[in-house]
Amino acid sequence: MLIISDVLRGHTETIILAHLINKDSYGYEINKAIQEKTQGSFELKEATLYTAFRRLEQAGCIISYWGGEETGARRRYYAITECGKKLYAENKTDWENAKQLIDKLTGACTN
Amino acid sequence: MLIISDVLRGHTETIILAHLINKDSYGYEINKAIQEKTQGSFELKEATLYTAFRRLEQAGCIISYWGGEETGARRRYYAITECGKKLYAENKTDWENAKQLIDKLTGACTN
DNA sequence: ACGCTATACCTCGCCTGTCAATGTATATTT
DNA sequence: AAATATACATTGACAGGCGAGGTATAGCGT
């Protein structure tokens, strides 16, 4: 039972959206950014990342396009849509509520 | 996509353990306590609750015994073990870490 | 007597997100 | 020539959550 992964479950999409709010990006870059941010203490697995991209794109929250790289491996860029921004905002408020809820529910019960 | 349920995923065990820290209890009572605590905004589903009991008992984190009710439906009481207290403490620190991590990762990326 | 509600437990089977394993391709470094 | 870094993608298994359904006891109203 990897607590970390189970607790982080469901945040993948929000994490991705957060990275697309200010600029378009691609999978590898987002993954690297996360690793740096967390000093390697958490890694969004590739399989998880790419399935999340599919989900988000299918839901209309992001759109993708191939980058015009002239050298190196090709990159699939993602851009956030209005729908994606909406989802991000919703997820953020949901998270604030969930945090309080969990804090309340996991506090030792004294009655 | 019910955010709430996915975000709460993995906290079921900690929630249960929190309720057993100070006194033995049984499924129905724990469920009611949660509903009151959250004013009905969140309900731990029965199926989820009982499967979690099985998991925790099998892991040696709780033990169960039948209550000596002389009237009404019989109750299966649960008591937390040392192992359970240890797990609870671990989950709490994990949660504190996870909270910070998620806050960091879901904050709009500006670089 | 009969149905309804509350208390109290339990299980089966589906759904969904995660992830290990595996595969592809290009460019650079050793 | 081989290893490493960049970059994408899929498959299949696994685990937790939960809808739907089931069992049993007790009390209340009609």
PDB file of C-alpha atoms (C1' of nucleotides) in Angstrom:
ATOM      1  CA  MET A   1       0.000   0.000   0.000  1.00  0.00           C
ATOM      2  CA  LEU A   2       1.799   3.042  -1.281  1.00  0.00           C
ATOM      3  CA  ILE A   3       0.109   5.811   0.630  1.00  0.00           C
ATOM      4  CA  ILE A   4       1.725   8.494  -1.422  1.00  0.00           C
ATOM      5  CA  SER A   5       0.386   7.221  -4.712  1.00  0.00           C
ATOM      6  CA  ASP A   6      -3.064   6.556  -3.337  1.00  0.00           C
ATOM      7  CA  VAL A   7      -3.307   9.954  -1.743  1.00  0.00           C
ATOM      8  CA  LEU A   8      -2.088  11.635  -4.902  1.00  0.00           C
ATOM      9  CA  ARG A   9      -4.565   9.702  -6.972  1.00  0.00           C
ATOM     10  CA  GLY A  10      -7.062  11.921  -8.678  1.00  0.00           C
ATOM     11  CA  HIS A  11      -4.764  14.946  -8.680  1.00  0.00           C
ATOM     12  CA  THR A  12      -2.992  14.057 -11.886  1.00  0.00           C
ATOM     13  CA  GLU A  13      -5.326  16.083 -14.057  1.00  0.00           C
ATOM     14  CA  THR A  14      -5.118  19.137 -11.835  1.00  0.00           C
ATOM     15  CA  ILE A  15      -1.337  18.919 -11.797  1.00  0.00           C
ATOM     16  CA  ILE A  16      -1.253  18.811 -15.582  1.00  0.00           C
ATOM     17  CA  LEU A  17      -3.687  21.687 -15.936  1.00  0.00           C
ATOM     18  CA  ALA A  18      -1.657  23.764 -13.503  1.00  0.00           C
ATOM     19  CA  HIS A  19       1.322  23.383 -15.795  1.00  0.00           C
ATOM     20  CA  LEU A  20      -0.645  24.450 -18.845  1.00  0.00           C
ATOM     21  CA  ILE A  21      -2.239  27.535 -17.321  1.00  0.00           C
ATOM     22  CA  ASN A  22       0.585  29.861 -18.291  1.00  0.00           C
ATOM     23  CA  LYS A  23       2.041  28.177 -21.316  1.00  0.00           C
ATOM     24  CA  ASP A  24       1.663  25.261 -23.663  1.00  0.00           C
ATOM     25  CA  SER A  25       3.852  22.318 -22.812  1.00  0.00           C
ATOM     26  CA  TYR A  26       4.504  18.676 -23.582  1.00  0.00           C
ATOM     27  CA  GLY A  27       4.628  15.477 -21.605  1.00  0.00           C
ATOM     28  CA  TYR A  28       8.309  15.123 -21.029  1.00  0.00           C
ATOM     29  CA  GLU A  29       8.711  18.725 -19.969  1.00  0.00           C
ATOM     30  CA  ILE A  30       5.820  18.564 -17.531  1.00  0.00           C
ATOM     31  CA  ASN A  31       7.229  15.405 -16.009  1.00  0.00           C
ATOM     32  CA  LYS A  32      10.645  17.010 -15.575  1.00  0.00           C
ATOM     33  CA  ALA A  33       9.116  20.106 -14.026  1.00  0.00           C
ATOM     34  CA  ILE A  34       7.312  17.960 -11.469  1.00  0.00           C
ATOM     35  CA  GLN A  35      10.468  16.079 -10.584  1.00  0.00           C
ATOM     36  CA  GLU A  36      12.319  19.333 -10.031  1.00  0.00           C
ATOM     37  CA  LYS A  37       9.500  20.843  -8.012  1.00  0.00           C
ATOM     38  CA  THR A  38       9.408  17.868  -5.710  1.00  0.00           C
ATOM     39  CA  GLN A  39      13.133  17.160  -5.710  1.00  0.00           C
ATOM     40  CA  GLY A  40      12.408  13.672  -6.937  1.00  0.00           C
ATOM     41  CA  SER A  41      10.185  12.800  -4.000  1.00  0.00           C
ATOM     42  CA  PHE A  42       7.360  12.188  -6.385  1.00  0.00           C
ATOM     43  CA  GLU A  43       7.297  11.165 -10.002  1.00  0.00           C
ATOM     44  CA  LEU A  44       4.242  11.204 -12.160  1.00  0.00           C
ATOM     45  CA  LYS A  45       4.592   7.941 -14.014  1.00  0.00           C
ATOM     46  CA  GLU A  46       4.582   8.167 -17.782  1.00  0.00           C
ATOM     47  CA  ALA A  47       1.708   5.756 -18.251  1.00  0.00           C
ATOM     48  CA  THR A  48      -0.354   7.759 -15.791  1.00  0.00           C
ATOM     49  CA  LEU A  49       0.585  11.006 -17.452  1.00  0.00           C
ATOM     50  CA  TYR A  50      -0.313   9.957 -20.957  1.00  0.00           C
ATOM     51  CA  THR A  51      -3.594   8.357 -20.020  1.00  0.00           C
ATOM     52  CA  ALA A  52      -4.481  11.569 -18.225  1.00  0.00           C
ATOM     53  CA  PHE A  53      -3.674  13.540 -21.381  1.00  0.00           C
ATOM     54  CA  ARG A  54      -6.069  11.303 -23.333  1.00  0.00           C
ATOM     55  CA  ARG A  55      -8.782  11.777 -20.758  1.00  0.00           C
ATOM     56  CA  LEU A  56      -8.385  15.534 -20.664  1.00  0.00           C
ATOM     57  CA  GLU A  57      -8.290  15.860 -24.427  1.00  0.00           C
ATOM     58  CA  GLN A  58     -11.340  13.688 -24.869  1.00  0.00           C
ATOM     59  CA  ALA A  59     -13.153  15.825 -22.321  1.00  0.00           C
ATOM     60  CA  GLY A  60     -12.227  18.934 -24.279  1.00  0.00           C
ATOM     61  CA  CYS A  61     -10.112  20.355 -21.472  1.00  0.00           C
ATOM     62  CA  ILE A  62      -6.922  20.444 -23.496  1.00  0.00           C
ATOM     63  CA  ILE A  63      -6.043  20.308 -27.191  1.00  0.00           C
ATOM     64  CA  SER A  64      -2.861  18.916 -28.689  1.00  0.00           C
ATOM     65  CA  TYR A  65      -0.701  19.698 -31.685  1.00  0.00           C
ATOM     66  CA  TRP A  66       2.640  18.441 -32.952  1.00  0.00           C
ATOM     67  CA  GLY A  67       5.567  20.803 -32.464  1.00  0.00           C
ATOM     68  CA  GLY A  68       7.662  21.834 -35.481  1.00  0.00           C
ATOM     69  CA  GLU A  69      10.938  20.470 -34.131  1.00  0.00           C
ATOM     70  CA  GLU A  70      13.639  20.388 -36.743  1.00  0.00           C
ATOM     71  CA  THR A  71      15.899  18.268 -34.620  1.00  0.00           C
ATOM     72  CA  GLY A  72      15.472  15.772 -31.793  1.00  0.00           C
ATOM     73  CA  ALA A  73      12.396  13.719 -31.014  1.00  0.00           C
ATOM     74  CA  ARG A  74       9.061  15.189 -32.016  1.00  0.00           C
ATOM     75  CA  ARG A  75       6.924  16.689 -29.285  1.00  0.00           C
ATOM     76  CA  ARG A  76       3.200  16.730 -28.826  1.00  0.00           C
ATOM     77  CA  TYR A  77       2.242  20.025 -27.274  1.00  0.00           C
ATOM     78  CA  TYR A  78      -0.838  20.570 -25.197  1.00  0.00           C
ATOM     79  CA  ALA A  79      -2.829  23.755 -24.722  1.00  0.00           C
ATOM     80  CA  ILE A  80      -5.462  24.360 -22.092  1.00  0.00           C
ATOM     81  CA  THR A  81      -8.979  25.299 -23.229  1.00  0.00           C
ATOM     82  CA  GLU A  82     -11.652  27.367 -21.519  1.00  0.00           C
ATOM     83  CA  CYS A  83     -13.192  24.121 -20.349  1.00  0.00           C
ATOM     84  CA  GLY A  84      -9.833  23.143 -18.907  1.00  0.00           C
ATOM     85  CA  LYS A  85      -9.495  26.414 -17.042  1.00  0.00           C
ATOM     86  CA  LYS A  86     -12.939  25.882 -15.607  1.00  0.00           C
ATOM     87  CA  LEU A  87     -12.059  22.364 -14.514  1.00  0.00           C
ATOM     88  CA  TYR A  88      -8.851  23.582 -12.945  1.00  0.00           C
ATOM     89  CA  ALA A  89     -10.683  26.222 -10.931  1.00  0.00           C
ATOM     90  CA  GLU A  90     -13.271  23.686  -9.816  1.00  0.00           C
ATOM     91  CA  ASN A  91     -10.644  21.172  -8.806  1.00  0.00           C
ATOM     92  CA  LYS A  92      -8.836  23.801  -6.778  1.00  0.00           C
ATOM     93  CA  THR A  93     -11.909  24.670  -4.730  1.00  0.00           C
ATOM     94  CA  ASP A  94     -12.794  21.007  -4.402  1.00  0.00           C
ATOM     95  CA  TRP A  95      -9.317  20.420  -3.066  1.00  0.00           C
ATOM     96  CA  GLU A  96      -9.627  23.151  -0.481  1.00  0.00           C
ATOM     97  CA  ASN A  97     -12.856  21.573   0.720  1.00  0.00           C
ATOM     98  CA  ALA A  98     -11.441  18.063   0.643  1.00  0.00           C
ATOM     99  CA  LYS A  99      -8.415  19.137   2.666  1.00  0.00           C
ATOM    100  CA  GLN A 100     -10.591  20.464   5.455  1.00  0.00           C
ATOM    101  CA  LEU A 101     -12.853  17.454   5.286  1.00  0.00           C
ATOM    102  CA  ILE A 102      -9.994  14.994   5.528  1.00  0.00           C
ATOM    103  CA  ASP A 103      -8.354  16.940   8.318  1.00  0.00           C
ATOM    104  CA  LYS A 104     -11.606  16.810  10.221  1.00  0.00           C
ATOM    105  CA  LEU A 105     -12.245  13.130   9.526  1.00  0.00           C
ATOM    106  CA  THR A 106      -8.779  11.855  10.272  1.00  0.00           C
ATOM    107  CA  GLY A 107      -8.435  13.758  13.499  1.00  0.00           C
ATOM    108  CA  ALA A 108      -8.596  11.464  16.536  1.00  0.00           C
ATOM    109  CA  CYS A 109     -12.218  11.215  17.578  1.00  0.00           C
ATOM    110  CA  THR A 110     -12.661  12.113  21.236  1.00  0.00           C
ATOM    111  CA  ASN A 111     -16.397  11.713  21.761  1.00  0.00           C
TER     112      ASN A 111
ATOM    113  CA  MET B   1     -15.729  12.193 -12.395  1.00  0.00           C
ATOM    114  CA  LEU B   2     -16.588  12.587  -8.769  1.00  0.00           C
ATOM    115  CA  ILE B   3     -13.599  14.517  -7.514  1.00  0.00           C
ATOM    116  CA  ILE B   4     -14.605  14.032  -3.944  1.00  0.00           C
ATOM    117  CA  SER B   5     -14.525  10.252  -4.078  1.00  0.00           C
ATOM    118  CA  ASP B   6     -11.215  10.101  -5.909  1.00  0.00           C
ATOM    119  CA  VAL B   7      -9.569  12.617  -3.646  1.00  0.00           C
ATOM    120  CA  LEU B   8     -10.886  10.839  -0.584  1.00  0.00           C
ATOM    121  CA  ARG B   9      -9.699   7.513  -1.919  1.00  0.00           C
ATOM    122  CA  GLY B  10      -7.057   6.028   0.282  1.00  0.00           C
ATOM    123  CA  HIS B  11      -8.195   7.903   3.372  1.00  0.00           C
ATOM    124  CA  THR B  12     -10.850   5.417   4.344  1.00  0.00           C
ATOM    125  CA  GLU B  13      -8.536   3.426   6.560  1.00  0.00           C
ATOM    126  CA  THR B  14      -7.187   6.484   8.318  1.00  0.00           C
ATOM    127  CA  ILE B  15     -10.710   7.743   8.919  1.00  0.00           C
ATOM    128  CA  ILE B  16     -11.680   4.441  10.487  1.00  0.00           C
ATOM    129  CA  LEU B  17      -8.562   4.280  12.633  1.00  0.00           C
ATOM    130  CA  ALA B  18      -9.174   7.833  13.845  1.00  0.00           C
ATOM    131  CA  HIS B  19     -12.535   6.709  15.159  1.00  0.00           C
ATOM    132  CA  LEU B  20     -11.055   3.748  16.975  1.00  0.00           C
ATOM    133  CA  ILE B  21      -8.219   5.607  18.673  1.00  0.00           C
ATOM    134  CA  ASN B  22     -10.226   6.542  21.738  1.00  0.00           C
ATOM    135  CA  LYS B  23     -12.804   3.830  21.912  1.00  0.00           C
ATOM    136  CA  ASP B  24     -13.966   0.652  20.273  1.00  0.00           C
ATOM    137  CA  SER B  25     -16.779   1.121  17.829  1.00  0.00           C
ATOM    138  CA  TYR B  26     -18.782  -0.599  15.106  1.00  0.00           C
ATOM    139  CA  GLY B  27     -19.549   0.071  11.463  1.00  0.00           C
ATOM    140  CA  TYR B  28     -22.904   1.707  11.735  1.00  0.00           C
ATOM    141  CA  GLU B  29     -21.792   4.020  14.514  1.00  0.00           C
ATOM    142  CA  ILE B  30     -18.675   5.104  12.675  1.00  0.00           C
ATOM    143  CA  ASN B  31     -20.694   5.831   9.575  1.00  0.00           C
ATOM    144  CA  LYS B  32     -23.179   7.927  11.522  1.00  0.00           C
ATOM    145  CA  ALA B  33     -20.385   9.822  13.226  1.00  0.00           C
ATOM    146  CA  ILE B  34     -18.895  10.711   9.853  1.00  0.00           C
ATOM    147  CA  GLN B  35     -22.225  11.913   8.530  1.00  0.00           C
ATOM    148  CA  GLU B  36     -22.689  14.151  11.535  1.00  0.00           C
ATOM    149  CA  LYS B  37     -19.146  15.450  11.371  1.00  0.00           C
ATOM    150  CA  THR B  38     -19.548  16.429   7.737  1.00  0.00           C
ATOM    151  CA  GLN B  39     -23.201  17.424   7.949  1.00  0.00           C
ATOM    152  CA  GLY B  40     -24.009  14.919   5.248  1.00  0.00           C
ATOM    153  CA  SER B  41     -21.575  16.429   2.741  1.00  0.00           C
ATOM    154  CA  PHE B  42     -19.745  13.151   2.620  1.00  0.00           C
ATOM    155  CA  GLU B  43     -20.849   9.642   3.264  1.00  0.00           C
ATOM    156  CA  LEU B  44     -18.534   6.703   3.603  1.00  0.00           C
ATOM    157  CA  LYS B  45     -20.379   4.074   1.606  1.00  0.00           C
ATOM    158  CA  GLU B  46     -21.133   0.861   3.431  1.00  0.00           C
ATOM    159  CA  ALA B  47     -19.412  -1.353   0.886  1.00  0.00           C
ATOM    160  CA  THR B  48     -16.308   0.796   1.162  1.00  0.00           C
ATOM    161  CA  LEU B  49     -16.449   0.756   4.924  1.00  0.00           C
ATOM    162  CA  TYR B  50     -16.759  -2.978   5.318  1.00  0.00           C
ATOM    163  CA  THR B  51     -14.105  -3.833   2.774  1.00  0.00           C
ATOM    164  CA  ALA B  52     -11.795  -1.474   4.623  1.00  0.00           C
ATOM    165  CA  PHE B  53     -12.566  -3.275   7.887  1.00  0.00           C
ATOM    166  CA  ARG B  54     -11.592  -6.565   6.249  1.00  0.00           C
ATOM    167  CA  ARG B  55      -8.353  -5.090   4.950  1.00  0.00           C
ATOM    168  CA  LEU B  56      -7.429  -3.571   8.282  1.00  0.00           C
ATOM    169  CA  GLU B  57      -8.241  -6.705  10.208  1.00  0.00           C
ATOM    170  CA  GLN B  58      -6.288  -8.890   7.831  1.00  0.00           C
ATOM    171  CA  ALA B  59      -3.336  -6.553   8.196  1.00  0.00           C
ATOM    172  CA  GLY B  60      -3.589  -6.878  11.982  1.00  0.00           C
ATOM    173  CA  CYS B  61      -4.389  -3.200  12.468  1.00  0.00           C
ATOM    174  CA  ILE B  62      -7.740  -3.847  14.121  1.00  0.00           C
ATOM    175  CA  ILE B  63      -9.408  -6.795  15.784  1.00  0.00           C
ATOM    176  CA  SER B  64     -13.124  -7.498  15.926  1.00  0.00           C
ATOM    177  CA  TYR B  65     -15.507  -9.103  18.378  1.00  0.00           C
ATOM    178  CA  TRP B  66     -19.255  -9.491  18.569  1.00  0.00           C
ATOM    179  CA  GLY B  67     -21.017  -7.239  21.033  1.00  0.00           C
ATOM    180  CA  GLY B  68     -23.234  -8.765  23.740  1.00  0.00           C
ATOM    181  CA  GLU B  69     -26.409  -6.968  22.688  1.00  0.00           C
ATOM    182  CA  GLU B  70     -29.486  -8.403  24.361  1.00  0.00           C
ATOM    183  CA  THR B  71     -31.835  -6.569  22.063  1.00  0.00           C
ATOM    184  CA  GLY B  72     -31.652  -5.116  18.565  1.00  0.00           C
ATOM    185  CA  ALA B  73     -29.313  -6.143  15.783  1.00  0.00           C
ATOM    186  CA  ARG B  74     -25.997  -7.600  16.767  1.00  0.00           C
ATOM    187  CA  ARG B  75     -22.939  -5.421  16.403  1.00  0.00           C
ATOM    188  CA  ARG B  76     -19.426  -6.285  15.401  1.00  0.00           C
ATOM    189  CA  TYR B  77     -17.091  -4.123  17.399  1.00  0.00           C
ATOM    190  CA  TYR B  78     -13.622  -3.186  16.304  1.00  0.00           C
ATOM    191  CA  ALA B  79     -10.629  -2.344  18.441  1.00  0.00           C
ATOM    192  CA  ILE B  80      -7.411  -0.761  17.234  1.00  0.00           C
ATOM    193  CA  THR B  81      -4.150  -2.631  17.774  1.00  0.00           C
ATOM    194  CA  GLU B  82      -0.618  -1.346  18.271  1.00  0.00           C
ATOM    195  CA  CYS B  83      -0.044  -1.987  14.590  1.00  0.00           C
ATOM    196  CA  GLY B  84      -3.126   0.096  13.836  1.00  0.00           C
ATOM    197  CA  LYS B  85      -1.893   2.979  15.977  1.00  0.00           C
ATOM    198  CA  LYS B  86       1.382   2.853  14.151  1.00  0.00           C
ATOM    199  CA  LEU B  87      -0.348   2.894  10.770  1.00  0.00           C
ATOM    200  CA  TYR B  88      -2.519   5.785  11.877  1.00  0.00           C
ATOM    201  CA  ALA B  89       0.493   7.833  12.909  1.00  0.00           C
ATOM    202  CA  GLU B  90       2.248   7.061   9.636  1.00  0.00           C
ATOM    203  CA  ASN B  91      -0.772   7.974   7.581  1.00  0.00           C
ATOM    204  CA  LYS B  92      -1.072  11.259   9.411  1.00  0.00           C
ATOM    205  CA  THR B  93       2.477  12.310   8.632  1.00  0.00           C
ATOM    206  CA  ASP B  94       2.122  11.065   5.064  1.00  0.00           C
ATOM    207  CA  TRP B  95      -0.959  13.192   4.753  1.00  0.00           C
ATOM    208  CA  GLU B  96       0.815  16.293   5.989  1.00  0.00           C
ATOM    209  CA  ASN B  97       3.509  15.739   3.405  1.00  0.00           C
ATOM    210  CA  ALA B  98       1.037  14.951   0.659  1.00  0.00           C
ATOM    211  CA  LYS B  99      -0.932  18.097   1.395  1.00  0.00           C
ATOM    212  CA  GLN B 100       2.114  20.276   0.897  1.00  0.00           C
ATOM    213  CA  LEU B 101       3.134  18.348  -2.187  1.00  0.00           C
ATOM    214  CA  ILE B 102      -0.267  18.669  -3.815  1.00  0.00           C
ATOM    215  CA  ASP B 103      -0.498  22.338  -2.954  1.00  0.00           C
ATOM    216  CA  LYS B 104       2.848  22.867  -4.608  1.00  0.00           C
ATOM    217  CA  LEU B 105       2.035  20.784  -7.656  1.00  0.00           C
ATOM    218  CA  THR B 106      -1.413  22.158  -8.331  1.00  0.00           C
ATOM    219  CA  GLY B 107      -0.389  25.775  -7.988  1.00  0.00           C
ATOM    220  CA  ALA B 108      -0.386  27.555 -11.344  1.00  0.00           C
ATOM    221  CA  CYS B 109       3.077  27.158 -12.832  1.00  0.00           C
ATOM    222  CA  THR B 110       4.594  30.513 -13.741  1.00  0.00           C
ATOM    223  CA  ASN B 111       7.966  29.555 -15.147  1.00  0.00           C
TER     224      ASN B 111
ATOM    225  C1'  DA C   1     -51.583  -8.557  11.636  1.00  0.00           C
ATOM    226  C1'  DC C   2     -49.037  -5.793   8.371  1.00  0.00           C
ATOM    227  C1'  DG C   3     -46.070  -2.575   6.547  1.00  0.00           C
ATOM    228  C1'  DC C   4     -42.642   0.906   7.324  1.00  0.00           C
ATOM    229  C1'  DT C   5     -38.551   2.621   9.290  1.00  0.00           C
ATOM    230  C1'  DA C   6     -34.327   2.290  11.889  1.00  0.00           C
ATOM    231  C1'  DT C   7     -30.573  -0.384  13.271  1.00  0.00           C
ATOM    232  C1'  DA C   8     -26.866  -3.435  11.825  1.00  0.00           C
ATOM    233  C1'  DC C   9     -24.328  -6.488   9.050  1.00  0.00           C
ATOM    234  C1'  DC C  10     -22.403  -8.482   4.505  1.00  0.00           C
ATOM    235  C1'  DT C  11     -21.017  -9.671  -0.590  1.00  0.00           C
ATOM    236  C1'  DC C  12     -20.701  -9.603  -5.750  1.00  0.00           C
ATOM    237  C1'  DG C  13     -19.237  -7.446  -9.701  1.00  0.00           C
ATOM    238  C1'  DC C  14     -18.268  -3.383 -12.229  1.00  0.00           C
ATOM    239  C1'  DC C  15     -15.655   0.947 -12.891  1.00  0.00           C
ATOM    240  C1'  DT C  16     -11.749   3.831 -12.933  1.00  0.00           C
ATOM    241  C1'  DG C  17      -7.112   5.644 -12.134  1.00  0.00           C
ATOM    242  C1'  DT C  18      -2.446   4.019 -11.483  1.00  0.00           C
ATOM    243  C1'  DC C  19       1.629   1.857 -13.092  1.00  0.00           C
ATOM    244  C1'  DA C  20       5.151  -1.903 -14.453  1.00  0.00           C
ATOM    245  C1'  DA C  21       6.600  -3.562 -18.552  1.00  0.00           C
ATOM    246  C1'  DT C  22       7.431  -2.934 -23.050  1.00  0.00           C
ATOM    247  C1'  DG C  23       8.033  -0.818 -27.481  1.00  0.00           C
ATOM    248  C1'  DT C  24       9.175   2.991 -30.962  1.00  0.00           C
ATOM    249  C1'  DA C  25      12.298   6.767 -32.823  1.00  0.00           C
ATOM    250  C1'  DT C  26      15.957  10.526 -32.897  1.00  0.00           C
ATOM    251  C1'  DA C  27      20.175  12.938 -31.276  1.00  0.00           C
ATOM    252  C1'  DT C  28      24.194  13.296 -28.426  1.00  0.00           C
ATOM    253  C1'  DT C  29      27.866  11.652 -25.730  1.00  0.00           C
ATOM    254  C1'  DT C  30      31.463   8.141 -24.586  1.00  0.00           C
TER     255       DT C  30
ATOM    256  C1'  DA D   1      29.429   0.839 -31.355  1.00  0.00           C
ATOM    257  C1'  DA D   2      27.141   1.447 -27.220  1.00  0.00           C
ATOM    258  C1'  DA D   3      25.087   4.014 -23.845  1.00  0.00           C
ATOM    259  C1'  DT D   4      22.337   7.883 -22.484  1.00  0.00           C
ATOM    260  C1'  DA D   5      18.903  11.509 -22.980  1.00  0.00           C
ATOM    261  C1'  DT D   6      14.961  13.086 -25.247  1.00  0.00           C
ATOM    262  C1'  DA D   7      10.168  12.070 -26.429  1.00  0.00           C
ATOM    263  C1'  DC D   8       6.020   9.498 -27.320  1.00  0.00           C
ATOM    264  C1'  DA D   9       2.715   5.486 -26.772  1.00  0.00           C
ATOM    265  C1'  DT D  10       0.094   1.013 -25.446  1.00  0.00           C
ATOM    266  C1'  DT D  11      -1.173  -3.191 -22.898  1.00  0.00           C
ATOM    267  C1'  DG D  12      -2.611  -5.678 -19.078  1.00  0.00           C
ATOM    268  C1'  DA D  13      -2.870  -6.257 -14.291  1.00  0.00           C
ATOM    269  C1'  DC D  14      -4.120  -4.405  -9.775  1.00  0.00           C
ATOM    270  C1'  DA D  15      -6.577  -2.122  -6.051  1.00  0.00           C
ATOM    271  C1'  DG D  16      -9.901   0.789  -3.921  1.00  0.00           C
ATOM    272  C1'  DG D  17     -14.574   2.657  -4.278  1.00  0.00           C
ATOM    273  C1'  DC D  18     -19.284   1.743  -4.692  1.00  0.00           C
ATOM    274  C1'  DG D  19     -24.076   0.538  -6.768  1.00  0.00           C
ATOM    275  C1'  DA D  20     -27.060  -3.004  -6.185  1.00  0.00           C
ATOM    276  C1'  DG D  21     -28.645  -6.436  -3.759  1.00  0.00           C
ATOM    277  C1'  DG D  22     -29.217  -9.432   0.371  1.00  0.00           C
ATOM    278  C1'  DT D  23     -29.997 -10.904   5.633  1.00  0.00           C
ATOM    279  C1'  DA D  24     -31.809 -10.120  10.348  1.00  0.00           C
ATOM    280  C1'  DT D  25     -33.866  -7.746  14.574  1.00  0.00           C
ATOM    281  C1'  DA D  26     -36.838  -4.321  16.839  1.00  0.00           C
ATOM    282  C1'  DG D  27     -40.175  -0.689  17.316  1.00  0.00           C
ATOM    283  C1'  DC D  28     -43.967   2.185  15.720  1.00  0.00           C
ATOM    284  C1'  DG D  29     -48.287   3.359  13.547  1.00  0.00           C
ATOM    285  C1'  DT D  30     -52.590   1.906  11.579  1.00  0.00           C
TER     286       DT D  30
END
